[in-house]
Amino acid sequence: MISAKGRIACQGAACAKAFEIKAPQKAQSTSDAYLSVDEELERLENGLARAKEELEALYQKALTDLGEEQAQIFEMQGMMLDDPDLADGMRDLVKKGAISASKAALLVGEEQARAFEALDDPYMKERALDVRDVSQRVSRAVEGASNVTISEPCIIVADDLTPSQTVAFDRKFILGMILRHGAMNSHAAILARTMNIPTLIGAQLPESGTLDGKMIALDAVHGVFYAEPTDEIISEVQTLKDNFHVRRLRLLGLRGKASITPQGHVIKTYANIGRPDDVEMVLENDAEGIGLFRSEFLFLERDDFPSENEQYKAYSKVAQALNGKLVVIRTLDIGADKQAHYFNLPHEENPALGMRAIRICLTRPQIFKTQLRAIFRASACGNVAMMFPMITCPEEVLDCLKICDEVEEELKAQNIAYKRPQIGIMIETPAAVLLASELAKLVDFFSVGTNDLLQYTAALDRQNQDLGKFYNPHHKALLKSLEIIVKAAHDNGIWAGICGELGGDLSLTDYFIELGFDELSVTPGLILELREKILLSKAICQNPLVNK
Ligand code: PEP
Ligand code: MG
């Protein structure tokens, strides 16, 4: 059995065989054979006309099934075919000779798609998928090739899906989707939500081999899927699916309610996000804030450092969307399992114990300062806090604060709008637990990273799936650490939350309430379940300092 994670684009659950859709055709993969220029031109015109007809049919289907707004995607794609840059570009290339109409369609489409991808605006970037979709349609139409048809219930597994693929499928056969790429506001994700198809994007699909035809259990409530699952997992996911809709309707009724126990203990339910467009799920599930905004997305899957402005745009977009609710941005946590080649980090025998997170920021202050400037500026657009990962001692915090002061001075001197955010630290090393009282005197809040804290406390590699019974997320040493952390925070008048996976473990919610945690930050899909658990909890907070 393989199990892997993904980001939830549409909640739900399903069990079915995988139907794998291969990556979109690349220009090089089309046949190199070609006829005369005139014949290829004629084939191109026929292909363009057929593509136009297909798009018109898709528009009508989307209009009936999904409504005007979604149908407009195909109207817009039809208009792309009328755009001289695209169709004339294909014609011009064919006229140059020595190229088939179908290959010319793909090459011109690819060139334009890359131009869109190079733009900063995320909306314009997304248009790259539309151009590829349209030019591939023309290419297929020239070749007389048919589109993929699905005629039995399945879970689609693909790198990404074009809007037309998503709409053309017969909804009744698509029980779920697992996409390697995709963004929350991609057409595929939006359409998945409109059609209510449980979907994971950014899924960790295996790099090699195929899942096609294999049984899949998709849990798009907790953001995981299983390939070739055990009978037990199938029955769990099946139960989740059966209960999901009834339960979801009930949970949606909790939107707008504060997360407070019957005994009056307030414990905020915040969300963890990894990209700005995750905000959609945050708002849909009525999180009271964002407790962990992992900023690595800006640094991964690219070839160079993101600029201050690029970072500012991403942070301020989230701060504005949250409209006054708190957004905690975690500063760069690259290294260990998250590598970006342009950092040129040397090979390490023990990367989890090596140059990662705050250690990189403190040894390469220019990278850190650029990020801090962006966060300080974004803080002027909303309610922003930031926290430093992998702290082990007060000296590191003091070094960070010194750099924060420098950044503040610079922004002030340059007359750039900014606001100093609340500053906290993640408690995710045993050293930080032992020094929690000292650390609490330096910052505004603690957020416990239980994923790393468990790894470092119990010497359990979080990447190793073979540790079996030794991997105990409820390890007593971890639970004991939580007690020390929250006490140190409250004794020193600061708040404490949990943003690691354990925060969403509902079997421990009562324990967290008893300890007096002020905040739990979990995957957006879990917010309402957690809120329900808090609203019904009989636990009594043991800390007299809390909520007084
Ligand atoms: C953690 O370690 O618990 C945490 C939230 O950080 P990450 O999982 O990103 O390392
Ligand atoms: Mg961590």
PDB file of C-alpha atoms and ligand atoms in Angstrom, residues 292 294 330 333 337-338 356-357 389-390 426-428 448-453 455-456 462 499-500, ligand 2:
ATOM      1  CA  LEU A 292       0.881  28.701   9.906  1.00  0.00           C
ATOM      2  CA  ARG A 294       4.483  28.127   5.215  1.00  0.00           C
ATOM      3  CA  ARG A 330       6.482  31.322   9.126  1.00  0.00           C
ATOM      4  CA  ASP A 333      12.130  26.769   6.436  1.00  0.00           C
ATOM      5  CA  ASP A 337      13.399  17.523   3.039  1.00  0.00           C
ATOM      6  CA  LYS A 338      12.741  20.876   1.254  1.00  0.00           C
ATOM      7  CA  ARG A 356      18.059  24.362   7.535  1.00  0.00           C
ATOM      8  CA  ALA A 357      15.480  27.025   8.353  1.00  0.00           C
ATOM      9  CA  PRO A 389      11.310  27.976  12.743  1.00  0.00           C
ATOM     10  CA  MET A 390      13.877  25.612  14.319  1.00  0.00           C
ATOM     11  CA  MET A 426       8.060  27.754  16.640  1.00  0.00           C
ATOM     12  CA  ILE A 427       8.857  25.357  19.414  1.00  0.00           C
ATOM     13  CA  GLU A 428      10.008  22.315  17.530  1.00  0.00           C
ATOM     14  CA  VAL A 448       4.447  24.183  18.582  1.00  0.00           C
ATOM     15  CA  GLY A 449       5.681  22.324  15.505  1.00  0.00           C
ATOM     16  CA  THR A 450       4.839  18.850  16.694  1.00  0.00           C
ATOM     17  CA  ASN A 451       6.048  17.217  13.468  1.00  0.00           C
ATOM     18  CA  ASP A 452       9.639  18.209  14.090  1.00  0.00           C
ATOM     19  CA  LEU A 453       9.335  18.192  17.857  1.00  0.00           C
ATOM     20  CA  GLN A 455      11.163  13.783  15.262  1.00  0.00           C
ATOM     21  CA  TYR A 456      13.835  15.423  17.408  1.00  0.00           C
ATOM     22  CA  ARG A 462       9.441  11.975  10.068  1.00  0.00           C
ATOM     23  CA  CYS A 499       0.509  24.159  14.304  1.00  0.00           C
ATOM     24  CA  GLY A 500       1.979  20.678  13.772  1.00  0.00           C
TER      25      GLY A 500
HETATM   26 MG    MG B   2       8.857  22.014  11.404  1.00  0.00          MG
END
